[in-house]
C-alpha cells in the first residue's frame, strides 16, 4: 500500500507545513528510513520536497506549491470536518478512511484559511451516544459490515425481545446507528425489516450474493420504519398528577422531551396533570416508580392499584 502512504505523506506536508522526519514517521507508523525513501520517491515524481537537516530543519513542500486536489470552500470544509469526528464510523472500520478524508479536506484549503477553518470546526462536536448507557456490544458487527458492503446473503440466528431464538436467511441492505444502538436493515421472505444487531447471536455467510432493490433508499426506509415503530408503542395512556420538580425531571427519567409541554395545572398548588403513554402496565409501573412520591397515578384504575400494591411491598421490604 505504498501509494496510499505516499499520498498520506504528501497530505501531511501540505496541511501541516514543516515536519521533521521523526514526526512524519510517527504519523505514518513507519521508520524514519522509510520516510526518507518516500520523500525521494515524491521528488522523483515531480513533487518539490525540501528537506533541511540540523536544528530548526525538517521536511516541507516548496513555498506556494499545492497538489491538484479538488477545491472546496472554507464553509464546506468546516461543515464536513465538524460532522466527521469518528463515532459510529470508527466501529464500522472506517476510522482510517475518515482520518485520510479529513486530511485531504484540510490540504485542499488555501494556507491562509486553513487554521481558521480547523479552529471553527473544532467548536462543534456531535456525540451520538445516549446518556448513561455504554455502546451496545455487537459481536458480529464486522461480519455484518462485510455483508452489507459486498451484497452477500446471510443466515442469521436472532434472539427476539421475548427471549426466543429464530433463524432466517436475509439480504443485508444497510446498517443504522441510533443513539449507540446498531440495527441491521435486511430483506427476507417477510419483507424488509430492521433487526437489533446486538441480538444477532450467529452469522453464517452464504455463498450466493443478491441484487439490491433498485428503489431502496436506506434513509427513507429508516424514517418510515421509526415512525411506524414509535406509533406501535406507548399505546397505554396513563393520567398522572406530578410536582413541578417531577415535571422538570421527565426528560431525564423517561427520556420524554415533549409531554411536559402539555401539562395542565392541578388544583393543588405546585402540582400538574399530564397524560403519559406506555407500552404496558408493567412498563408504566417500572418507569413511574422512579419518581417516588412526586407522581400519583389517577387512571386507569388497574395501573393505580398496581403502583399502590408495589409501593406497599417496597415499604414492607424495608420495614423488616
Coordinates of C-alpha atoms in Angstrom, one line a residue, residues 144 156 158-161 166 168 170-178 181-188 190-200 216 218 221-229:
X144 CA -22.5 -7.5 9.0
X156 CA -28.8 -15.2 10.9
X158 CA -31.5 -13.8 16.1
X159 CA -32.7 -13.6 19.7
X160 CA -36.1 -11.9 19.9
X161 CA -37.1 -9.5 22.6
X166 CA -35.1 -17.6 15.3
X168 CA -33.7 -16.7 8.8
X170 CA -31.6 -12.3 4.8
X171 CA -30.2 -9.9 2.2
X172 CA -28.4 -7.2 4.3
X173 CA -29.3 -3.8 2.8
X174 CA -27.8 -1.5 5.4
X175 CA -26.7 -0.7 8.9
X176 CA -28.1 2.2 11.0
X177 CA -26.6 3.5 14.3
X178 CA -29.2 5.2 16.5
X181 CA -27.6 1.1 19.1
X182 CA -27.0 -0.7 15.8
X183 CA -29.7 -2.0 13.6
X184 CA -29.4 -4.3 10.6
X185 CA -31.9 -3.4 7.8
X186 CA -32.4 -6.6 5.8
X187 CA -34.8 -8.2 3.3
X188 CA -36.2 -11.7 3.9
X190 CA -41.2 -11.4 5.4
X191 CA -40.2 -8.2 3.6
X192 CA -37.7 -5.5 4.7
X193 CA -37.2 -5.3 8.4
X194 CA -34.9 -3.7 11.0
X195 CA -33.2 -6.1 13.4
X196 CA -31.4 -5.0 16.6
X197 CA -27.8 -6.1 15.8
X198 CA -26.8 -6.8 19.4
X199 CA -29.5 -9.6 19.4
X200 CA -27.8 -11.4 16.5
X216 CA -34.4 1.1 -1.9
X218 CA -31.9 3.4 3.5
X221 CA -36.8 3.4 4.9
X222 CA -35.4 4.3 8.3
X223 CA -37.5 7.4 8.7
X224 CA -40.7 5.5 7.8
X225 CA -39.8 2.5 9.9
X226 CA -39.0 4.5 13.1
X227 CA -42.3 6.5 12.7
X228 CA -44.3 3.2 12.4
X229 CA -42.3 1.7 15.3

